[in-house]
Every structure is written in structure tokens, then in C-alpha cells.
Amino acid sequence: MSPTEELQKREISIKGLPASPGIAMGVATVYKRQQPVVQPTKITADKTDSHLERFNQAKEATIHELQRVRKSTRDQETTEILATQIEIVNDPDLSDHIESYIKEEKYNVGYAVYKAFRNYIELLTKNDNELLKDRIIDIEDMRDRLVQAVQRRTNEPSIPASTIVVTDELTPSDVVKLASQDMKALVMDSGGLTSHTSIIAHSMGITSVVGLQRVCQLIKSGDEIIVDGNEGMVVVRPRDETRELYQQKLREQERRLQEQQKILDKPSQTTDGHKFKLRANLEFEAELPNLKKYQAEGIGLLRTESLYLSQGQMGDHEAQEEFYESVMREVGEDFVAMRLFDAGGDKFYDQPLREDNPFLGWRGIRMLLDERELLREQLEGILRVSGKYPGQIGILVPMLSTMEELDEVEKEIKGITEHLKARDIAVDENIRLGVMVEVPSVAIRAHDFAPRVDFFSIGTNDLTQYTLAVDRGNELISDLYQQTNPAVWTLIDHTIEAANQHEIDVSVCGEIAANPIAAACLVGMGIDDLSMAPASIPDVKNALVQHTFEELQNLADQVREATSNTEIQQMFNEWR
Ligand code: PEP
Ligand code: MG
């Protein structure tokens, strides 16, 4: 038996990042994107230019994506593979063939790409050189990526029910689709704790470990596997003792789930009666039942860009209203902060230009102010629904960094309100306006922004990445991505002070709010409105209802004094 074969039979434990809690035991399905489907249909001569352009855009986007992944890896072998893949996509011969199939033979772009790659692969298959034959897998991979890119869609993923998905990378919408096929847990090579895919897996309550780098090579479909989303561990082909240990942990988990219900039924207050609200961060319609299940008191963050992720477009105001209305119907009398479309960064959107630093680029409100029609359609959709639910909806602005951006948003809201009123359409004229405090410029000058808005929502996921200059999705520097770093706490504290001084509401909707001890500290600092993945509500509530407000204030005071993240982590461990 070769060393690799032997390794593939032994128990292996792999450490990754604990993206979503829970223990899952079962059978692995190694998930690879399916081959896209193409048809050899012909196009008319007037369509050739647009098909050529689609090819060029797809080529650019694919190379950009490969370069991005290459930059974020230090692994020599992976770097070499990616370099080869970039070379394939850039191959001038292939491009010439594709262009000629479109121009001369009038094939649609998807089929032109497929045909050129098929010929290339056939040539290599005939070749005796084993090294060249080894490249076929890369070429097929690049063919599929390009075809998907020109078709501007990804294939619908599909897995056997109740298996544990092991994959190199998943898009946020893949997670939602796989969850509906009863995915038991998720194990992924790429991703950081606050990458969008992880956040969604967490909100959907799917036990997940991410950032494993090369797990796909160590696991085969059908392998027995244990995923420990509490500790970020994955055990493959467990020995009997290991299996028994985890079965016991699983029983404990089930017992805790039963206890959860008792906690959820308690009033949201500290032992001495200080009240707080625990709301939900929500994205997809499929998550709506979680509101009742976890007794969320409204939605502190509705990530509306999910419309784009699930449907490939935001849609006009009418299409959006359907989504907003279904949310409002489910939420009852409670409040919903509808965040304007926050695309860019790791949230896919058709970029007009390739950006070297997408997280510092055309994202959130910056993009919306350039794409006014998109902004206006969304404001119209929200405002129309607000007329039916007055006082219950807030508009939340993402990625705000300057006062001028806020001026512009206000102007647009005013304009659309007038436009709707002139047509006798009911609108909540006092609709509440809030901003995400997620760029340090807003936190630092919170005293200037507070008098201009009705509420602040502190987004520690981005606030951390911009304060510490750490890409939130980069697993190579995940140890530096510290939401509990003293610098982040100082900005939170300062924002609360400004909000209190100007008597506006302030909440926290970043992942820090889902950490029970950090949540206790936030309440001690003066936050009484926390928003999180609904599945985190029981643990957070459990931590809060066991203490007096004074105890939480003392914890906050200690955190204010701390000078390092290590000190804060030690303090949290002791508090536990
Ligand atoms: C945040 O940045 O903390 C936040 C909640 O927004 P998102 O994670 O959607 O960027
Ligand atoms: Mg954010």
C-alpha cells in the first residue's frame, strides 16, 4: 500500500475555523461544481459583437478571480496550479478559436468556448506525454468556469440528502440551495469566519468548519466524518473511541437543545430587570421560520442583497416589495432594519472595472450612489411597503464613510417620498433612517453623524477589518482578525456615547453580538439591542439572563482597561 493510500485509510483530525456551532456525524459528499450545459445554437450576425464582448468580460473576470485566489495563498503547489490555470485561460490560440467560432461559424458564446476547449482536450488526450495529460483536469476546470462566466450563472448544486458537504469553495447562494437539500454540515477549504458564506451557513444553523485549505484532497465521498463546529475540528474515518466520544457530545448537544426552549421562554432582562432586545440578522426568505423558532424580537439587519444572490438580480421595486412584504408578514408587530443593497467586497456584483482592493472599493452605498436607478428602485420598494407598516421599518445605509453620502441618501428618500405622495401612495413619512457604523471614519466622528440619523447599527465585521486592516475573508491572517481587539471596543464605546448624547438608538449587528460573553460586555457598555444569526439567540440570552446589570457593567469596565486582545480573551475565559 502506498503512503497516500495508507493515509486515506487512517483516522485524521484536521483543525480549521469554527464557522457555525454544533456537532454532526455522517457520510461525506465531496462536492464539485457540476459541468455547465451548452447547446450548439447559432446566432444572427448582429449578435456576434455582444457575444464576443461577453467572452472577453468572462475571460477578464475569470483571470481576476484566479489571481485573487493566488494572492491569498502561500502554498507553493497551489500557486503553481493557479498559475497554470491562468495560463490556460490566457492562451491566445484558444481565444482565437473561440472568437472565430463566434465570428465565422456564428455559434453562441457558451458553445464556442466549449467547442474550442473540447478540441484542445482531444489533442492532449492523443498525446503520449503523461505530464500534458495531467493538465486535462485543469483545462476542464477552466472550461467550466469560463462557460459559467459567459452564461452569467452558476449551475444548481445537488447532493444526496443528509450528507456532510466537503468542498473547496461554495457561494453564499450554493449554501442556501444545499441547505434546502438537507445538507447536514459543511466542511470547506476556503473562507474566514466572517466571509459571507460562513455567515449564511451560521444563520441557517448548518454546523460548519471552514478555512481548512486542503481538506478536499484528504476526504473521499462516502468516508465517515465528524464535524465539530464548536471547536473547528474535522475528524475523518474515526476510530471506535473517537466515534464514541463524539456520540456522547452529540447527546449533550441534544440535551442542550431541549434546555434552549426554557431559556427562550424567559423575559429578556438581567436578574435585576435591565431589559434588552435580541433581534435577528436575516438574509433569505427560507430563514424566516427561524424568527419564531428563536423568538427574535424583530430584524436588526435584513441583508437585502440576498435578492441578487438568489435571483441573479435585484429586480424592480415591485419584485422587491414581494420580498419585503413576506418579511413584514412574518415579523408581526416588530421592527425591521432594511439595509440597502450592500454589494461588492465578497458579495458578488457585476463590477464595471476590475478592482485590486474590492473591500476598499466600489461597495455598499458607494456603488448605489453611482447606480442611482438601482438605489431609487430599492427606496421606492421599501417606502411603498412602509406605508402599510408605519413605524415598523427602518432604512439602513451600508458602508457609509462620509457625510456627503448621507446628504445624498436623504435627498433621494425625500424625492421618492414626494413622488409617491403625489400619486396618493401611502408612505411612512417618518420612516427611520439609520447608518451602519462599520467604517472607522463614522465611528470616530459619531458625534457628527448622530444628530443626522435615527439609529446606528454597529457592524463589527467590517469595522474590525477596516480598523485592523485585516481582510475578513482571508484565512491566512484570520488570527489577526480580532473583533474583540481593544481598538474595536474603543470605537464601539465612543459610538454608544455619541448615540446616548443625541438620544438615538444604537444596536450591534456584527458577529461579535453572537458571542455570549462579548454580548454581555456590549450590554454592560450600554447596548440594549443586539442582532445576530437567530440560532445564536439562546446562548446569548442564557449568558445575559444570569447576571445583574452591574456585573455586566463591571465586565465592560474591565474591557475598557485592557490593552490587548489576549488580555480580553483571558478575561472572557475567566468570566465564563
Ligand atoms: C458588519 O459588517 O458587521 C455587518 C453586519 O455587515 P456584513 O457582514 O453584511 O458586511
Ligand atoms: Mg458590513
Coordinates of C-alpha atoms and ligand atoms in Angstrom, one line a residue:
M1 CA 0.0 0.0 0.0
S2 CA 1.4 3.4 -0.9
P3 CA 1.8 6.1 1.8
T4 CA -1.1 8.1 0.3
E5 CA -3.4 5.0 0.2
E6 CA -2.4 4.3 3.8
L7 CA -3.2 7.9 4.8
Q8 CA -6.6 7.6 3.2
K9 CA -7.5 4.7 5.5
R10 CA -6.3 6.1 8.8
E11 CA -8.2 8.5 11.2
I12 CA -7.1 12.1 10.5
S13 CA -8.0 15.1 12.6
I14 CA -7.9 18.5 10.8
K15 CA -8.1 21.9 12.5
G16 CA -10.0 24.7 10.8
L17 CA -12.1 27.7 11.8
P18 CA -15.4 27.1 13.7
A19 CA -17.8 28.9 11.5
S20 CA -21.1 27.6 12.8
P21 CA -21.6 25.6 16.0
G22 CA -22.8 22.1 16.6
I23 CA -21.6 18.5 16.1
A24 CA -22.5 16.5 13.1
M25 CA -21.6 12.9 12.3
G26 CA -22.3 11.2 9.0
V27 CA -21.1 10.5 5.5
A28 CA -19.1 12.9 3.3
T29 CA -20.1 14.1 -0.1
V30 CA -17.2 15.7 -1.9
Y31 CA -18.9 18.5 -3.8
K32 CA -17.6 19.9 -7.0
R33 CA -19.5 22.2 -9.2
Q34 CA -21.3 20.4 -12.0
Q35 CA -20.4 20.8 -15.6
P36 CA -22.4 23.6 -17.2
V37 CA -24.8 22.7 -20.1
V38 CA -24.3 24.2 -23.5
Q39 CA -26.3 23.9 -26.8
P40 CA -24.8 24.3 -30.3
T41 CA -27.3 27.0 -31.2
K42 CA -26.4 29.6 -33.9
I43 CA -26.7 33.4 -33.5
T44 CA -27.5 36.1 -36.1
A45 CA -24.7 38.3 -37.4
D46 CA -25.9 41.4 -35.4
K47 CA -25.3 39.4 -32.2
T48 CA -21.7 38.5 -32.8
D49 CA -20.3 41.7 -31.2
S50 CA -22.2 41.2 -28.0
H51 CA -21.2 37.5 -27.8
L52 CA -17.5 38.5 -28.3
E53 CA -17.8 41.0 -25.6
R54 CA -19.3 38.5 -23.2
F55 CA -16.4 36.2 -23.9
N56 CA -13.9 39.0 -23.2
Q57 CA -15.6 40.0 -20.0
A58 CA -15.8 36.4 -18.8
K59 CA -12.1 35.9 -19.5
E60 CA -11.2 39.0 -17.5
A61 CA -13.4 38.1 -14.6
T62 CA -12.1 34.5 -14.5
I63 CA -8.4 35.6 -14.6
H64 CA -9.1 38.2 -11.9
E65 CA -10.7 35.6 -9.7
L66 CA -7.8 33.2 -10.2
Q67 CA -5.3 35.9 -9.4
R68 CA -7.2 36.8 -6.3
V69 CA -7.0 33.3 -5.0
R70 CA -3.3 33.0 -6.0
K71 CA -2.5 36.2 -4.0
S72 CA -4.2 34.7 -0.9
T73 CA -2.2 31.5 -0.8
R74 CA 1.3 30.8 0.3
D75 CA 1.2 27.2 -0.6
Q76 CA 3.7 26.6 -3.4
E77 CA 1.9 23.8 -5.1
T78 CA -1.4 25.7 -5.1
T79 CA 0.3 28.8 -6.5
E80 CA 1.7 26.7 -9.3
I81 CA -1.7 25.1 -10.2
L82 CA -3.3 28.5 -10.3
A83 CA -0.5 29.9 -12.5
T84 CA -1.1 27.1 -14.9
Q85 CA -4.9 27.8 -14.9
I86 CA -4.3 31.5 -15.6
E87 CA -2.0 30.5 -18.5
I88 CA -4.8 28.3 -19.9
V89 CA -7.5 31.0 -19.8
N90 CA -5.0 33.4 -21.3
D91 CA -3.9 31.1 -24.1
P92 CA -4.0 33.2 -27.3
D93 CA -4.7 30.1 -29.5
L94 CA -7.8 29.2 -27.5
S95 CA -9.1 32.7 -27.6
D96 CA -8.5 32.9 -31.4
H97 CA -10.5 29.7 -31.9
I98 CA -13.3 30.9 -29.6
E99 CA -13.5 34.2 -31.4
S100 CA -13.6 32.6 -34.8
Y101 CA -16.4 30.1 -33.8
I102 CA -18.4 33.2 -32.8
K103 CA -17.5 35.4 -35.8
E104 CA -17.2 32.9 -38.6
E105 CA -19.4 30.0 -37.6
K106 CA -21.9 32.1 -35.6
Y107 CA -22.0 29.8 -32.6
N108 CA -23.3 31.3 -29.3
V109 CA -20.5 32.2 -26.9
G110 CA -21.2 29.3 -24.5
Y111 CA -20.9 26.7 -27.2
A112 CA -17.9 28.5 -28.8
V113 CA -16.0 28.2 -25.5
Y114 CA -17.0 24.6 -25.1
K115 CA -16.0 23.6 -28.6
A116 CA -12.6 25.3 -28.5
F117 CA -11.8 23.5 -25.2
R118 CA -13.1 20.2 -26.5
N119 CA -10.7 20.3 -29.5
Y120 CA -7.8 21.3 -27.2
I121 CA -8.6 18.4 -24.8
E122 CA -8.9 15.9 -27.7
L123 CA -5.4 16.9 -28.9
L124 CA -3.9 16.4 -25.4
T125 CA -5.7 13.0 -25.0
K126 CA -3.9 11.7 -28.1
N127 CA -0.6 12.9 -26.8
D128 CA 1.7 10.3 -25.1
N129 CA 3.2 12.9 -22.7
E130 CA 1.8 12.0 -19.3
L131 CA 2.5 15.4 -17.9
L132 CA 0.4 17.1 -20.6
K133 CA -2.4 14.5 -20.0
D134 CA -2.3 15.6 -16.3
R135 CA -3.2 19.1 -17.4
I136 CA -6.6 17.9 -18.7
I137 CA -8.3 18.3 -15.4
D138 CA -7.2 21.9 -15.1
I139 CA -8.3 22.6 -18.6
E140 CA -11.7 21.1 -18.0
D141 CA -12.0 23.1 -14.8
M142 CA -11.2 26.3 -16.7
R143 CA -13.7 25.4 -19.5
D144 CA -16.4 25.0 -16.9
R145 CA -15.5 28.3 -15.2
L146 CA -15.5 30.2 -18.5
V147 CA -18.8 28.7 -19.7
Q148 CA -20.4 29.6 -16.4
A149 CA -19.0 33.1 -16.6
V150 CA -20.3 33.7 -20.1
Q151 CA -23.7 32.2 -19.2
R152 CA -23.6 34.6 -16.1
R153 CA -24.9 31.9 -13.9
T154 CA -23.8 29.0 -11.8
N155 CA -25.2 25.5 -12.0
E156 CA -27.7 24.4 -9.5
P157 CA -25.9 22.4 -6.9
S158 CA -27.2 19.0 -5.9
I159 CA -26.2 16.4 -3.2
P160 CA -27.6 13.2 -1.7
A161 CA -29.8 14.2 1.3
S162 CA -28.5 14.2 4.8
T163 CA -24.8 14.2 3.9
I164 CA -21.9 16.3 5.0
V165 CA -20.7 18.5 2.2
V166 CA -16.9 18.7 1.7
T167 CA -15.9 21.3 -0.8
D168 CA -13.2 23.7 -1.8
E169 CA -15.4 26.7 -2.2
L170 CA -19.2 27.5 -2.1
T171 CA -21.0 30.6 -3.0
P172 CA -23.5 32.0 -0.4
S173 CA -26.4 31.0 -2.7
D174 CA -25.0 27.5 -3.0
V175 CA -25.2 27.2 0.8
V176 CA -28.9 28.2 0.7
K177 CA -29.6 25.7 -2.1
L178 CA -27.7 22.9 -0.5
A179 CA -29.4 23.6 2.9
S180 CA -32.7 23.0 1.2
Q181 CA -31.4 19.6 0.2
D182 CA -30.8 18.7 3.8
M183 CA -27.1 19.3 4.0
K184 CA -26.1 18.0 7.4
A185 CA -22.9 20.0 7.8
L186 CA -20.3 21.9 5.8
V187 CA -16.6 21.5 5.6
M188 CA -14.7 23.9 3.3
D189 CA -11.2 24.6 2.2
S190 CA -11.6 28.3 1.8
G191 CA -13.3 31.0 3.8
G192 CA -12.8 33.0 7.0
L193 CA -15.2 33.2 9.9
T194 CA -17.0 36.3 8.7
S195 CA -16.8 35.5 5.0
H196 CA -20.3 35.7 3.6
T197 CA -20.6 32.0 3.0
S198 CA -19.8 31.3 6.7
I199 CA -22.2 33.9 7.9
I200 CA -25.0 32.3 5.9
A201 CA -24.1 28.8 7.0
H202 CA -24.3 30.1 10.5
S203 CA -27.6 31.9 10.1
M204 CA -29.1 28.7 8.6
G205 CA -27.9 26.7 11.6
I206 CA -25.6 24.5 9.5
T207 CA -22.7 23.1 11.5
S208 CA -19.6 24.3 9.6
V209 CA -15.8 24.3 9.7
V210 CA -14.0 26.5 7.1
G211 CA -10.5 27.6 6.2
L212 CA -9.2 24.0 6.1
Q213 CA -7.1 24.8 3.0
R214 CA -6.6 21.2 1.5
V215 CA -9.3 19.1 3.1
C216 CA -10.8 18.1 -0.3
Q217 CA -7.7 16.1 -1.0
L218 CA -7.9 14.1 2.2
I219 CA -11.5 13.1 2.1
K220 CA -13.4 10.9 -0.4
S221 CA -17.2 10.8 -0.9
G222 CA -18.6 8.0 1.3
D223 CA -16.0 8.5 4.1
E224 CA -17.3 8.6 7.6
I225 CA -16.7 12.1 9.0
I226 CA -17.3 14.1 12.2
V227 CA -17.6 17.8 12.1
D228 CA -17.2 19.7 15.4
G229 CA -18.3 23.3 14.6
N230 CA -17.8 24.3 18.3
E231 CA -14.0 23.6 18.2
G232 CA -13.4 23.9 14.4
M233 CA -12.3 20.2 14.2
V234 CA -13.0 17.7 11.4
V235 CA -12.3 14.0 12.0
V236 CA -12.2 11.7 9.0
R237 CA -12.6 7.9 9.3
P238 CA -12.8 8.0 13.1
R239 CA -11.6 5.1 15.3
D240 CA -14.2 3.5 17.6
E241 CA -13.1 5.5 20.7
T242 CA -13.3 8.8 18.8
R243 CA -16.7 7.9 17.5
E244 CA -17.9 7.1 21.0
L245 CA -16.6 10.4 22.4
Y246 CA -18.4 12.4 19.8
Q247 CA -21.6 10.4 20.2
Q248 CA -21.5 11.4 23.8
K249 CA -21.0 15.1 22.8
L250 CA -23.9 14.7 20.4
R251 CA -26.2 13.5 23.2
E252 CA -25.1 16.5 25.3
Q253 CA -25.9 18.8 22.4
E254 CA -29.4 17.3 22.1
R255 CA -30.0 17.9 25.8
R256 CA -28.8 21.5 25.5
L257 CA -31.3 22.0 22.6
Q258 CA -34.1 21.0 25.0
E259 CA -32.9 23.4 27.6
Q260 CA -32.8 26.2 25.0
Q261 CA -36.5 26.3 24.8
K262 CA -36.7 27.0 28.5
I263 CA -34.2 29.9 28.1
L264 CA -36.1 31.3 25.2
D265 CA -39.3 31.5 27.2
K266 CA -37.7 33.7 29.9
P267 CA -38.2 37.5 29.6
S268 CA -35.2 39.3 28.0
Q269 CA -33.8 41.0 31.1
T270 CA -31.0 40.7 33.6
T271 CA -31.7 39.3 37.0
D272 CA -32.3 42.9 38.3
G273 CA -34.7 43.8 35.5
H274 CA -32.5 45.6 33.0
K275 CA -34.2 44.9 29.6
F276 CA -32.6 44.2 26.3
K277 CA -33.8 43.1 22.8
L278 CA -32.4 40.2 20.8
R279 CA -33.1 40.5 17.1
A280 CA -32.3 38.5 14.1
N281 CA -29.9 39.1 11.2
L282 CA -31.7 37.8 8.2
E283 CA -31.0 37.3 4.5
F284 CA -33.1 34.8 2.7
E285 CA -36.9 34.1 2.8
A286 CA -36.0 30.5 3.7
E287 CA -34.7 31.7 7.0
L288 CA -38.0 33.4 8.0
P289 CA -39.3 30.5 10.2
N290 CA -36.2 31.0 12.4
L291 CA -37.7 34.3 13.7
K292 CA -40.4 32.4 15.6
K293 CA -38.3 29.4 16.4
Y294 CA -35.8 31.5 18.3
Q295 CA -38.2 34.2 19.4
A296 CA -36.4 37.0 17.7
E297 CA -37.8 40.4 18.6
G298 CA -37.7 41.8 15.0
I299 CA -34.9 42.0 12.5
G300 CA -31.9 44.2 13.3
L301 CA -30.3 43.6 9.9
L302 CA -32.1 42.5 6.7
R303 CA -29.4 41.8 4.1
T304 CA -31.4 42.7 1.0
E305 CA -28.5 41.9 -1.4
S306 CA -29.8 38.3 -0.9
L307 CA -32.3 39.2 -3.7
Y308 CA -29.3 39.5 -6.1
L309 CA -27.7 36.3 -4.7
S310 CA -30.8 34.2 -5.0
Q311 CA -32.3 35.6 -8.2
G312 CA -29.3 37.0 -10.1
Q313 CA -30.8 40.5 -10.0
M314 CA -32.3 42.9 -7.6
G315 CA -35.4 43.3 -9.6
D316 CA -37.6 46.4 -9.9
H317 CA -39.5 47.8 -6.9
E318 CA -42.4 45.5 -7.4
A319 CA -40.3 42.4 -7.3
Q320 CA -38.6 43.7 -4.2
E321 CA -41.9 44.6 -2.5
E322 CA -42.9 40.9 -2.5
F323 CA -39.8 40.0 -0.5
Y324 CA -40.2 42.9 1.9
E325 CA -43.8 42.1 2.4
S326 CA -43.2 38.5 3.2
V327 CA -40.7 39.6 5.8
M328 CA -43.1 42.1 7.3
R329 CA -45.9 39.5 7.4
E330 CA -43.7 37.1 9.4
V331 CA -42.3 39.7 11.8
G332 CA -45.7 40.7 13.3
E333 CA -45.5 44.0 15.2
D334 CA -41.7 44.1 15.5
F335 CA -39.2 46.4 13.8
V336 CA -37.2 45.6 10.7
A337 CA -34.0 47.4 9.7
M338 CA -33.9 47.0 5.9
R339 CA -30.3 47.6 4.8
L340 CA -29.8 49.0 1.3
F341 CA -28.2 46.7 -1.1
D342 CA -24.7 46.0 0.1
A343 CA -22.8 44.5 -2.8
G344 CA -19.1 44.5 -3.6
G345 CA -16.3 43.1 -1.4
D346 CA -17.0 39.4 -1.1
K347 CA -20.6 39.9 -2.2
F348 CA -20.8 39.4 -5.9
Y349 CA -22.0 42.0 -8.2
D350 CA -21.2 42.8 -11.9
Q351 CA -18.2 45.2 -11.5
P352 CA -17.6 47.6 -14.3
L353 CA -13.9 47.6 -13.5
R354 CA -11.5 45.1 -12.0
E355 CA -10.6 46.3 -8.5
D356 CA -7.4 45.3 -6.8
N357 CA -8.9 46.0 -3.4
P358 CA -12.6 45.3 -3.6
F359 CA -13.1 45.7 0.1
L360 CA -11.8 49.2 -0.1
G361 CA -13.6 49.9 -3.3
W362 CA -16.9 50.2 -5.0
R363 CA -19.1 48.7 -2.3
G364 CA -22.4 49.4 -0.5
I365 CA -23.6 53.0 -0.7
R366 CA -20.7 54.0 -2.9
M367 CA -22.0 51.7 -5.6
L368 CA -25.6 52.7 -5.1
L369 CA -24.9 56.4 -5.5
D370 CA -23.3 55.6 -8.8
E371 CA -26.2 53.3 -9.8
R372 CA -28.9 55.8 -8.9
E373 CA -31.7 53.8 -10.6
L374 CA -30.9 50.8 -8.5
L375 CA -31.0 52.9 -5.4
R376 CA -34.2 54.6 -6.4
E377 CA -36.0 51.3 -7.2
Q378 CA -35.0 50.0 -3.8
L379 CA -36.0 53.1 -1.9
E380 CA -39.3 53.0 -3.7
G381 CA -39.9 49.4 -2.9
I382 CA -39.1 50.0 0.8
L383 CA -41.1 53.2 1.0
R384 CA -44.2 51.6 -0.6
V385 CA -44.2 48.8 1.9
S386 CA -43.5 51.3 4.8
G387 CA -47.0 52.8 4.1
K388 CA -48.6 49.5 5.1
Y389 CA -46.4 49.1 8.2
P390 CA -45.8 52.7 9.5
G391 CA -43.2 52.9 12.3
Q392 CA -42.0 49.4 11.8
I393 CA -39.4 49.8 9.1
G394 CA -36.0 51.5 9.1
I395 CA -33.7 52.2 6.2
L396 CA -30.1 51.3 7.0
V397 CA -27.2 52.6 4.9
P398 CA -24.3 50.2 4.4
M399 CA -20.6 51.2 4.1
L400 CA -21.2 54.8 4.7
S401 CA -17.9 56.7 5.1
T402 CA -18.7 60.4 4.6
M403 CA -21.3 63.0 5.4
E404 CA -21.9 63.8 1.8
E405 CA -23.0 60.3 1.1
L406 CA -25.6 60.7 3.9
D407 CA -26.8 64.0 2.3
E408 CA -27.3 62.2 -1.0
V409 CA -29.3 59.3 0.6
E410 CA -31.5 61.8 2.5
K411 CA -32.2 63.7 -0.7
E412 CA -33.2 60.5 -2.6
I413 CA -35.5 59.4 0.2
K414 CA -37.2 62.8 0.2
G415 CA -37.6 62.9 -3.6
I416 CA -39.1 59.4 -3.7
T417 CA -41.4 60.1 -0.8
E418 CA -42.7 63.3 -2.6
H419 CA -43.1 61.4 -5.8
L420 CA -45.2 58.6 -4.1
K421 CA -47.3 61.1 -2.1
A422 CA -48.1 63.0 -5.3
R423 CA -49.6 59.7 -6.6
D424 CA -51.6 59.1 -3.4
I425 CA -49.5 56.1 -2.4
A426 CA -49.3 55.6 1.3
V427 CA -45.7 56.1 2.7
D428 CA -44.4 56.3 6.2
E429 CA -43.2 59.9 6.1
N430 CA -41.3 59.5 9.3
I431 CA -39.5 56.3 8.2
R432 CA -36.5 55.9 10.4
L433 CA -33.1 56.3 8.8
G434 CA -30.0 54.6 10.2
V435 CA -26.4 54.1 9.2
M436 CA -24.1 51.1 9.6
V437 CA -21.2 52.1 11.8
E438 CA -18.7 49.9 10.0
V439 CA -16.1 52.3 8.6
P440 CA -13.9 53.9 11.3
S441 CA -14.5 57.4 9.9
V442 CA -18.1 57.2 11.0
A443 CA -17.3 55.7 14.4
I444 CA -14.6 58.4 15.1
R445 CA -17.0 61.2 14.1
A446 CA -20.1 59.5 15.5
H447 CA -21.0 62.8 17.3
D448 CA -21.4 64.5 13.9
F449 CA -23.5 61.6 12.4
A450 CA -25.8 61.0 15.4
P451 CA -27.9 64.2 15.1
R452 CA -28.5 63.4 11.4
V453 CA -30.0 59.9 11.8
D454 CA -32.5 57.9 13.9
F455 CA -30.3 55.0 14.7
F456 CA -26.8 53.5 14.5
S457 CA -26.1 49.8 13.8
I458 CA -22.6 48.9 14.6
G459 CA -21.2 46.4 12.1
T460 CA -18.2 44.9 13.8
N461 CA -17.5 42.5 10.9
D462 CA -16.4 45.4 8.7
L463 CA -15.4 47.7 11.5
T464 CA -12.8 45.2 12.6
Q465 CA -11.5 44.6 9.1
Y466 CA -11.1 48.4 8.5
T467 CA -9.8 49.2 11.9
L468 CA -7.1 46.5 12.0
A469 CA -6.5 46.4 8.2
V470 CA -7.3 42.7 8.0
D471 CA -9.3 41.2 5.2
R472 CA -12.2 39.5 6.9
G473 CA -12.3 36.6 4.4
N474 CA -8.6 35.8 4.3
E475 CA -7.8 32.6 6.2
L476 CA -4.0 33.4 6.2
I477 CA -4.5 36.3 8.6
S478 CA -7.5 35.0 10.5
D479 CA -5.7 35.2 13.8
L480 CA -5.3 39.0 13.3
Y481 CA -9.0 39.4 12.6
Q482 CA -10.0 40.2 16.2
Q483 CA -13.5 41.5 16.7
T484 CA -12.6 41.8 20.5
N485 CA -9.5 43.9 19.9
P486 CA -9.3 46.9 22.3
A487 CA -9.3 49.3 19.3
V488 CA -12.7 47.9 18.2
W489 CA -14.1 48.2 21.7
T490 CA -13.0 51.9 21.9
L491 CA -14.8 52.7 18.7
I492 CA -17.9 50.8 19.9
D493 CA -17.8 52.7 23.3
H494 CA -17.4 56.0 21.5
T495 CA -20.3 55.3 19.2
I496 CA -22.6 54.4 22.1
E497 CA -21.6 57.6 23.9
A498 CA -22.5 59.7 20.8
A499 CA -25.8 57.9 20.4
N500 CA -26.7 58.4 24.0
Q501 CA -25.8 62.1 23.9
H502 CA -28.0 62.7 20.9
E503 CA -30.7 60.3 22.1
I504 CA -30.8 58.0 19.2
D505 CA -30.9 54.2 19.2
V506 CA -27.8 52.1 18.8
S507 CA -27.5 48.4 18.2
V508 CA -24.8 45.9 17.2
C509 CA -25.3 43.5 14.3
G510 CA -21.8 42.3 13.7
E511 CA -20.8 38.7 14.6
I512 CA -19.5 39.9 18.0
A513 CA -23.1 40.2 19.2
A514 CA -23.4 36.4 18.8
N515 CA -20.5 35.7 21.2
P516 CA -22.3 35.3 24.6
I517 CA -19.6 37.0 26.7
A518 CA -18.9 39.8 24.2
A519 CA -22.7 40.3 24.2
A520 CA -22.7 40.6 28.0
C521 CA -20.0 43.2 27.7
L522 CA -21.9 45.1 25.0
V523 CA -25.0 45.3 27.2
G524 CA -22.7 46.4 30.1
M525 CA -21.4 49.2 27.8
G526 CA -24.9 50.5 27.1
I527 CA -26.2 48.5 24.2
D528 CA -29.6 47.1 24.8
D529 CA -30.3 46.0 21.2
L530 CA -28.3 43.1 19.7
S531 CA -28.9 41.5 16.4
M532 CA -27.5 38.1 15.4
A533 CA -28.0 34.9 13.5
P534 CA -31.2 33.6 15.1
A535 CA -29.6 30.3 16.1
S536 CA -27.2 32.3 18.4
I537 CA -30.1 33.8 20.4
P538 CA -30.4 31.0 23.0
D539 CA -26.8 31.0 24.0
V540 CA -26.6 34.8 24.2
K541 CA -29.8 35.1 26.1
N542 CA -28.6 32.4 28.5
A543 CA -25.4 34.4 29.3
L544 CA -27.3 37.6 29.8
V545 CA -30.2 36.5 32.0
Q546 CA -28.0 35.0 34.6
H547 CA -26.4 38.3 35.7
T548 CA -27.2 41.6 37.2
F549 CA -26.7 44.7 35.1
E550 CA -24.0 45.8 37.5
E551 CA -22.0 42.7 36.8
L552 CA -22.2 43.4 33.0
Q553 CA -21.1 47.0 33.6
N554 CA -18.1 45.7 35.6
L555 CA -17.1 43.4 32.7
A556 CA -17.4 46.4 30.3
D557 CA -15.2 48.4 32.6
Q558 CA -12.5 45.7 32.7
V559 CA -12.6 45.5 28.9
R560 CA -12.2 49.3 28.6
E561 CA -9.0 49.0 30.7
A562 CA -7.5 46.1 28.7
T563 CA -4.6 46.8 26.3
S564 CA -4.5 43.7 24.2
N565 CA -6.8 41.1 22.7
T566 CA -5.0 38.4 24.6
E567 CA -5.9 40.1 27.9
I568 CA -9.5 40.4 26.8
Q569 CA -9.7 36.7 25.8
Q570 CA -8.3 35.7 29.2
M571 CA -10.8 37.9 30.9
F572 CA -13.6 36.3 28.9
N573 CA -12.3 32.8 29.8
E574 CA -12.3 33.7 33.5
W575 CA -15.8 35.2 33.3
R576 CA -17.1 32.1 31.7
Ligands
PEP1 C1 -20.9 44.0 9.5 O1 -20.1 44.5 8.7 O2 -20.6 43.8 10.7 C2 -22.2 43.6 9.1 C3 -23.1 43.2 9.9 O3 -22.4 43.6 7.7 P1 -22.0 42.5 6.7 O4 -21.4 41.3 7.5 O5 -23.2 42.1 5.9 O6 -20.9 43.2 5.9
MG2 MG -20.7 45.1 6.8

